[in-house]
PDB file of N, CA and C in Angstrom:
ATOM      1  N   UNK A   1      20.182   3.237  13.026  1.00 44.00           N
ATOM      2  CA  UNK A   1      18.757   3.524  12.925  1.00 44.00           C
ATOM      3  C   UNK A   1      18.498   4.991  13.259  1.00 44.00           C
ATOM      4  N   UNK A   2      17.463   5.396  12.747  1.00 51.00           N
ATOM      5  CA  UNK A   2      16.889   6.935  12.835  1.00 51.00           C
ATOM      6  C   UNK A   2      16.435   6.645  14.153  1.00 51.00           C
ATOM      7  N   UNK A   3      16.418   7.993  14.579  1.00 59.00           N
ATOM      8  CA  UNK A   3      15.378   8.510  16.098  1.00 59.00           C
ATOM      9  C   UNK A   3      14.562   8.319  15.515  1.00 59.00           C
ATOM     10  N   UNK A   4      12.833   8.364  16.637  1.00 65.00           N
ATOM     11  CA  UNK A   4      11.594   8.176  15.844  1.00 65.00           C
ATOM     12  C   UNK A   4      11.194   9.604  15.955  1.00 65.00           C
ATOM     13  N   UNK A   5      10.171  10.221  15.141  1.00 65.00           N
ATOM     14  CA  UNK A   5       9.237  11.308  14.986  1.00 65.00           C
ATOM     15  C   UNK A   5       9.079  11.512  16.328  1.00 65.00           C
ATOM     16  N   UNK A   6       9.053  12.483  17.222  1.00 72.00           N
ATOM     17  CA  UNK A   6       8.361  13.335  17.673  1.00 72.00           C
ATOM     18  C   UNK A   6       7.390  14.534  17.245  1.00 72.00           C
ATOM     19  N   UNK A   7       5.934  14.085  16.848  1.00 71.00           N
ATOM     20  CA  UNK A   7       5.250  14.736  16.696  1.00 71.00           C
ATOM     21  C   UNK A   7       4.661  15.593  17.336  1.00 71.00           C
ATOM     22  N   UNK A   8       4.429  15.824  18.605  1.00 76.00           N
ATOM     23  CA  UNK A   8       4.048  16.789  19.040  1.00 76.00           C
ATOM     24  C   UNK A   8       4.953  17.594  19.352  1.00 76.00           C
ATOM     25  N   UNK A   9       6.400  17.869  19.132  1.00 80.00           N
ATOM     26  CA  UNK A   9       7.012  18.978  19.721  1.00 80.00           C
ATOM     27  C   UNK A   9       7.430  19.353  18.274  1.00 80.00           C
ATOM     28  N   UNK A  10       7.501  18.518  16.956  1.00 76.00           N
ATOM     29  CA  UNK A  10       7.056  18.916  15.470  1.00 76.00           C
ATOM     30  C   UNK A  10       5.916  19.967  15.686  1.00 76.00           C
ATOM     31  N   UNK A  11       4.355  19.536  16.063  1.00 74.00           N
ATOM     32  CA  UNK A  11       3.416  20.185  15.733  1.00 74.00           C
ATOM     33  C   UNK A  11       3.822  21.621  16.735  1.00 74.00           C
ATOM     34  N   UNK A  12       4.413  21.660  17.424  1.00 80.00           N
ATOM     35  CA  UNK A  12       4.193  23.005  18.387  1.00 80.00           C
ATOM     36  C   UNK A  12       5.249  23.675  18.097  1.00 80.00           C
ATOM     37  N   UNK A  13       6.568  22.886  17.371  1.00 80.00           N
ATOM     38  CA  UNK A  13       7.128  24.106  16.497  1.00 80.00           C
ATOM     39  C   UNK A  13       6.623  24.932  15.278  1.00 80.00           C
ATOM     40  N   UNK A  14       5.378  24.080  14.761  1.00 76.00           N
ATOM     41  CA  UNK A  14       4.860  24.291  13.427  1.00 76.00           C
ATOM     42  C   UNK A  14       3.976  25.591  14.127  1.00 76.00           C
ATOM     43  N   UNK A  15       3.335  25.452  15.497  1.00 76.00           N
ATOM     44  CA  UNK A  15       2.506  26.635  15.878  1.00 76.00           C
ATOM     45  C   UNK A  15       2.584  27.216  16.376  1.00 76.00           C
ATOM     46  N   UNK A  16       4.398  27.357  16.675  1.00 81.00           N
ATOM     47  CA  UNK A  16       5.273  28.995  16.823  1.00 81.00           C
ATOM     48  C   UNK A  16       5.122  29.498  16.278  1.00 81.00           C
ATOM     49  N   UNK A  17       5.776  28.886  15.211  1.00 75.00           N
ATOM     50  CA  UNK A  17       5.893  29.591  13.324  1.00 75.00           C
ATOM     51  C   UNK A  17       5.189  30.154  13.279  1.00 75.00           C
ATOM     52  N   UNK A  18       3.714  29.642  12.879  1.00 72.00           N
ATOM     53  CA  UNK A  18       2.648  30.080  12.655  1.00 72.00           C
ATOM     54  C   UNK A  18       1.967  31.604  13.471  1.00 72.00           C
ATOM     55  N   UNK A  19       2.436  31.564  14.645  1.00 77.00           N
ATOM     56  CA  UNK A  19       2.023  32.355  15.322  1.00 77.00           C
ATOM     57  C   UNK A  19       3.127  33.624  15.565  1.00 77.00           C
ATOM     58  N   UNK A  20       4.534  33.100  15.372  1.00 75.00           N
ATOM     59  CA  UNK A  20       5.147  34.449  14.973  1.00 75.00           C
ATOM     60  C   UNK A  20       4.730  35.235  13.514  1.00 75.00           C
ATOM     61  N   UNK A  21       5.022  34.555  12.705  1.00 71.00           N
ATOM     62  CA  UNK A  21       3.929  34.855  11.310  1.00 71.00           C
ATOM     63  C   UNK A  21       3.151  35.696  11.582  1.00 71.00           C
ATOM     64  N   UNK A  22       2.377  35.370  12.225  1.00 71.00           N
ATOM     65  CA  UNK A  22       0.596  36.219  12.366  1.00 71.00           C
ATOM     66  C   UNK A  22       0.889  37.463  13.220  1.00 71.00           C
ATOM     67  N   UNK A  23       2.390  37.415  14.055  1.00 73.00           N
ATOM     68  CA  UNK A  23       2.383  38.834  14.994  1.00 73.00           C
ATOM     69  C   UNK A  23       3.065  39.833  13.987  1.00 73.00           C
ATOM     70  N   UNK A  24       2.208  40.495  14.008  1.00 61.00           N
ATOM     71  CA  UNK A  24       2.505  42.297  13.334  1.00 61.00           C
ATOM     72  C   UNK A  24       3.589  42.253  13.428  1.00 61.00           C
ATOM     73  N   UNK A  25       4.405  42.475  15.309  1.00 62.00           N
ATOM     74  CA  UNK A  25       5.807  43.082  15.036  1.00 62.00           C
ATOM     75  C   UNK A  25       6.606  42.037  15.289  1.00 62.00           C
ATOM     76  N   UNK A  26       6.492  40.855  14.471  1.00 58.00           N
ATOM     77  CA  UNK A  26       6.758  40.090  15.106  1.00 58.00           C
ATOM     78  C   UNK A  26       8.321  39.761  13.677  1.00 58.00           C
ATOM     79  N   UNK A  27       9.328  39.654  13.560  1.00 67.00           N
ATOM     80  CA  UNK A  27      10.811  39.109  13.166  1.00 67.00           C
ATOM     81  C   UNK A  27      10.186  38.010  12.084  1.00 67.00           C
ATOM     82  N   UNK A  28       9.667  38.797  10.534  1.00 74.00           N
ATOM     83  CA  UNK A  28       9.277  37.685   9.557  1.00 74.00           C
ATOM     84  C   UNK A  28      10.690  36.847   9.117  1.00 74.00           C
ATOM     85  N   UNK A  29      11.842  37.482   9.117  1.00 79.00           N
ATOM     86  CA  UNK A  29      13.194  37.169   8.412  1.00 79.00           C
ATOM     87  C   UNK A  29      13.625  35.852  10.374  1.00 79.00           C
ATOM     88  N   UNK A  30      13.439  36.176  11.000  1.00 79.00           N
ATOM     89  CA  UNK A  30      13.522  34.774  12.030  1.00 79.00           C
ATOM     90  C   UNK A  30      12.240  33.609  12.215  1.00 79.00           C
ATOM     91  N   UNK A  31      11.380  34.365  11.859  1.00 77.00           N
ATOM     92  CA  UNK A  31      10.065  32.974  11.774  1.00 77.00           C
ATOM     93  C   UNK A  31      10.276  32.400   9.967  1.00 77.00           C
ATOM     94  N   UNK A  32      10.739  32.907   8.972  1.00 81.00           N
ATOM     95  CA  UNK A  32      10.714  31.861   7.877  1.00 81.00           C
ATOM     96  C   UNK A  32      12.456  31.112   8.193  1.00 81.00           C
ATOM     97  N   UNK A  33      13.099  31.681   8.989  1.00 80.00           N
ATOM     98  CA  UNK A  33      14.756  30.879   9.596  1.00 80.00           C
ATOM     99  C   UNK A  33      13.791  29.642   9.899  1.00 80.00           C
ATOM    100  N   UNK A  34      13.102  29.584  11.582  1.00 82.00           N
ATOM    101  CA  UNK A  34      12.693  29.023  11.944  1.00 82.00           C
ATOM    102  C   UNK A  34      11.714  27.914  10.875  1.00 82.00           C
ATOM    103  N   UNK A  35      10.578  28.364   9.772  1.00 82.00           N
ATOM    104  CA  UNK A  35      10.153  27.261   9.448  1.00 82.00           C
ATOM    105  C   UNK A  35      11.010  26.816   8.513  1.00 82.00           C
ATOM    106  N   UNK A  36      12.066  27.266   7.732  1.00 82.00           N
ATOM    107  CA  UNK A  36      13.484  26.504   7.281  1.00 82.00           C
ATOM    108  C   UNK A  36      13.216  25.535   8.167  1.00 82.00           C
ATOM    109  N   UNK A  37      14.000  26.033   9.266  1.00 85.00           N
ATOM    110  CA  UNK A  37      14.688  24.441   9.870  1.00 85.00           C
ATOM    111  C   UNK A  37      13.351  23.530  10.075  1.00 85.00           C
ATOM    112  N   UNK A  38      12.517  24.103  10.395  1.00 85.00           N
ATOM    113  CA  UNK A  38      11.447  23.162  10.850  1.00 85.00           C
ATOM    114  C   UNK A  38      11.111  21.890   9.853  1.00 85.00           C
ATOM    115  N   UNK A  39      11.151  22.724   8.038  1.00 85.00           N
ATOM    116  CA  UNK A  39      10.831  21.880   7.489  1.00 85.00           C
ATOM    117  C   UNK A  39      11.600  20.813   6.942  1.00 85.00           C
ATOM    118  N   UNK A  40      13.200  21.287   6.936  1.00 83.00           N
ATOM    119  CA  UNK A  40      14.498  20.728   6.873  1.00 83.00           C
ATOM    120  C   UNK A  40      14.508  19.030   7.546  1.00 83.00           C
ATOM    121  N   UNK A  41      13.951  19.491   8.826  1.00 87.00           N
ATOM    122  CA  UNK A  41      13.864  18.531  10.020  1.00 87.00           C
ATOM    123  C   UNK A  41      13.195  17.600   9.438  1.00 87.00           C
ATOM    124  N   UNK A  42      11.957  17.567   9.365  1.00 86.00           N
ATOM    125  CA  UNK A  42      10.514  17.062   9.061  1.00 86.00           C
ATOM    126  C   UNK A  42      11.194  16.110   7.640  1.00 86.00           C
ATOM    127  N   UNK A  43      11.689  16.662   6.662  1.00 82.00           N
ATOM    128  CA  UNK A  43      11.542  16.348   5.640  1.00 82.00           C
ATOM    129  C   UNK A  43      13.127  15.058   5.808  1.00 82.00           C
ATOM    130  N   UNK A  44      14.082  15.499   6.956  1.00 86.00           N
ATOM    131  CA  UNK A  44      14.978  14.887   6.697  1.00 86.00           C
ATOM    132  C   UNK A  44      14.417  13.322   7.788  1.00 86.00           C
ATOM    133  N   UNK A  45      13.144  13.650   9.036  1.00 88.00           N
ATOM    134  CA  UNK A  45      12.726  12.158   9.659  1.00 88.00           C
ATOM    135  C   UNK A  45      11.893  12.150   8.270  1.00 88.00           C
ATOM    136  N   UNK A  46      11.118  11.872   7.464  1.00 87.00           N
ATOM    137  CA  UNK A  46      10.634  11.475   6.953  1.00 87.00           C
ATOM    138  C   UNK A  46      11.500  10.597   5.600  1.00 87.00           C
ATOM    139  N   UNK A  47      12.764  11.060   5.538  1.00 86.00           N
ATOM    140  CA  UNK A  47      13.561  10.454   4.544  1.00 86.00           C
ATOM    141  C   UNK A  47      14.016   9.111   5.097  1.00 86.00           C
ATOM    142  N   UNK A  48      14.262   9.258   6.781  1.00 90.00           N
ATOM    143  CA  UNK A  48      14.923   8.114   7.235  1.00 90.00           C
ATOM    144  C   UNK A  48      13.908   7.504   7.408  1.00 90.00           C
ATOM    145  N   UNK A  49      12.528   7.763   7.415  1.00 91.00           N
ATOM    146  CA  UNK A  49      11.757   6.616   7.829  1.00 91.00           C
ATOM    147  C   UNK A  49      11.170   5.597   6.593  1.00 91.00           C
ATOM    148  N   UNK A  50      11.206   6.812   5.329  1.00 89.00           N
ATOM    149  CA  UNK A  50      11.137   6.094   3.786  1.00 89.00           C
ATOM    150  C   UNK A  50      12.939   5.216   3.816  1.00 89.00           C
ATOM    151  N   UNK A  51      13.402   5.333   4.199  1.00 91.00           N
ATOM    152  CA  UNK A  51      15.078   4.581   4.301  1.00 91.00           C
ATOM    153  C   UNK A  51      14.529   3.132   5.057  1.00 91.00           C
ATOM    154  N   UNK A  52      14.443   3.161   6.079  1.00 94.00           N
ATOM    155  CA  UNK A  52      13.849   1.952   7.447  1.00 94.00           C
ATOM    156  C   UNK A  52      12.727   1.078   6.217  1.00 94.00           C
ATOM    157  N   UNK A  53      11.524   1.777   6.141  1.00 94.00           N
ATOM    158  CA  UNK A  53      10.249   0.857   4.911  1.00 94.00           C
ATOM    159  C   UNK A  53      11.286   0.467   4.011  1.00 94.00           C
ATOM    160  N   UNK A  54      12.073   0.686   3.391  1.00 94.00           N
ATOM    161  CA  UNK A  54      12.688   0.195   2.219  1.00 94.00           C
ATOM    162  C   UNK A  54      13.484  -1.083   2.624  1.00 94.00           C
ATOM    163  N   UNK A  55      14.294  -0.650   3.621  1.00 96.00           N
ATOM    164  CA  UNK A  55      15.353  -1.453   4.499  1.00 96.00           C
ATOM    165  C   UNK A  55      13.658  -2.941   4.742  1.00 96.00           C
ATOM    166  N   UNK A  56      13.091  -2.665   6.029  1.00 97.00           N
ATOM    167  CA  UNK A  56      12.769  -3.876   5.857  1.00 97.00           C
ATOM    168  C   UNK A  56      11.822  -4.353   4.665  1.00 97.00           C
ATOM    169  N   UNK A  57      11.129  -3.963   3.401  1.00 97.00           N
ATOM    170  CA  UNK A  57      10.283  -4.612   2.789  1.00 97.00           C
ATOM    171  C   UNK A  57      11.811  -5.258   1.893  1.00 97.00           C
ATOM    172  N   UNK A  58      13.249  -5.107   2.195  1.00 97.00           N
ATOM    173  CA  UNK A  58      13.985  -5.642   1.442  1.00 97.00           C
ATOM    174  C   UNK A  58      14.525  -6.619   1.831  1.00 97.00           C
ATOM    175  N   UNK A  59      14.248  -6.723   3.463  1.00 97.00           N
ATOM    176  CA  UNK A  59      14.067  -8.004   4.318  1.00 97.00           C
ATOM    177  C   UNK A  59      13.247  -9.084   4.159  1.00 97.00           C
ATOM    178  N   UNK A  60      11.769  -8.197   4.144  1.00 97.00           N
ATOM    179  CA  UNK A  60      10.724  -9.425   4.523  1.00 97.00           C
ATOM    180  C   UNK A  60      11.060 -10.284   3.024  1.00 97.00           C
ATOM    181  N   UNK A  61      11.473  -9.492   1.569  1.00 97.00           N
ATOM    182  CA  UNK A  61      11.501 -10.333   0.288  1.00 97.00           C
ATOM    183  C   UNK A  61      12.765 -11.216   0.108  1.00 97.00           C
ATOM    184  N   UNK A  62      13.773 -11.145   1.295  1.00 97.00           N
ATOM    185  CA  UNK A  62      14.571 -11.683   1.402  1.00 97.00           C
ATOM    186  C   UNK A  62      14.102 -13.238   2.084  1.00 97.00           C
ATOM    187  N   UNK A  63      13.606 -13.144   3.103  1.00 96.00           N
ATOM    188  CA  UNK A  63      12.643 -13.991   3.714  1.00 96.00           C
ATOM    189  C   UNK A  63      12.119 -14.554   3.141  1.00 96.00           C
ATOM    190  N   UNK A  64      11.443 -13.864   2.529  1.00 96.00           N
ATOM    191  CA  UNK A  64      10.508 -14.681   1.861  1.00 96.00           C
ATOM    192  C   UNK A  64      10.938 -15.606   0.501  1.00 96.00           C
ATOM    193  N   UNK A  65      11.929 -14.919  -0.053  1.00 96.00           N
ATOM    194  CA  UNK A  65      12.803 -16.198  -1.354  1.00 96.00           C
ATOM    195  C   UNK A  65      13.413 -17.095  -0.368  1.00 96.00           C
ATOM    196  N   UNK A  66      14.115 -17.098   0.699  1.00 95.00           N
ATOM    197  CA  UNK A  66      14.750 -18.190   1.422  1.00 95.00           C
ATOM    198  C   UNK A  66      13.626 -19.180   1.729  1.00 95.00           C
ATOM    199  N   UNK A  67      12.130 -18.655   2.346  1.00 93.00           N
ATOM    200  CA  UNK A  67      11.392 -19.162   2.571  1.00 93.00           C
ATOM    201  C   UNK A  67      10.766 -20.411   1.454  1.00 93.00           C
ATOM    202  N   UNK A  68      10.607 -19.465   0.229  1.00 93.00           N
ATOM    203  CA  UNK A  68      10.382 -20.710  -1.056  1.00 93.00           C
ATOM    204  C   UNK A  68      11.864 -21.951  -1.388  1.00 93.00           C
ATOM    205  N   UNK A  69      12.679 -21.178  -1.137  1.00 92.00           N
ATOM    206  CA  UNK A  69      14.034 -22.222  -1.550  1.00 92.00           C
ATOM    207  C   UNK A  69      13.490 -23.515  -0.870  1.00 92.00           C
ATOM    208  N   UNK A  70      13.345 -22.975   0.935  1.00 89.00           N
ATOM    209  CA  UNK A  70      13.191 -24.563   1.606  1.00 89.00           C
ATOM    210  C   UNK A  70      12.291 -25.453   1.539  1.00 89.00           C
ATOM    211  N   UNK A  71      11.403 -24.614   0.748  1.00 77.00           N
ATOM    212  CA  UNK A  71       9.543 -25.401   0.313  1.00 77.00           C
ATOM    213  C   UNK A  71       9.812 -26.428  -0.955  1.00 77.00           C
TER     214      UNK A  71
END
């Protein structure tokens, strides 16, 4: 099984980024590194959690044909 989302330490990497971004002298070639990975991350819990919904709605229809067999 996947770890679950941590969203708030998601959202407060998202408003580093954001805020190195916005500093003048601020390292644009290490804040778009940074939202790389950030979005890398994001996009790779969101794959495992579309993985898990799939996993069980392939359960509950499993269930649920066993369920009609015994009816």
């Amino acid at each position: 099984m996947s770890s679950t989302i941590n969203y708030s330490t998601l959202a407060d990497q998202l408003a580093e980024n954001g805020q190195q971004m916005n500093n003048n002298n601020g390292d644009s070639k290490e804040a778009m590194r940074k939202l790389f990975q950030f979005n890398t991350l994001m996009m790779t819990q969101m794959l495992q959690q579309q993985n898990i919904i799939t996993e069980q709605n392939q359960t509950i229809q499993k269930l649920m044909m066993l369920q009609r067999q015994r009816l």
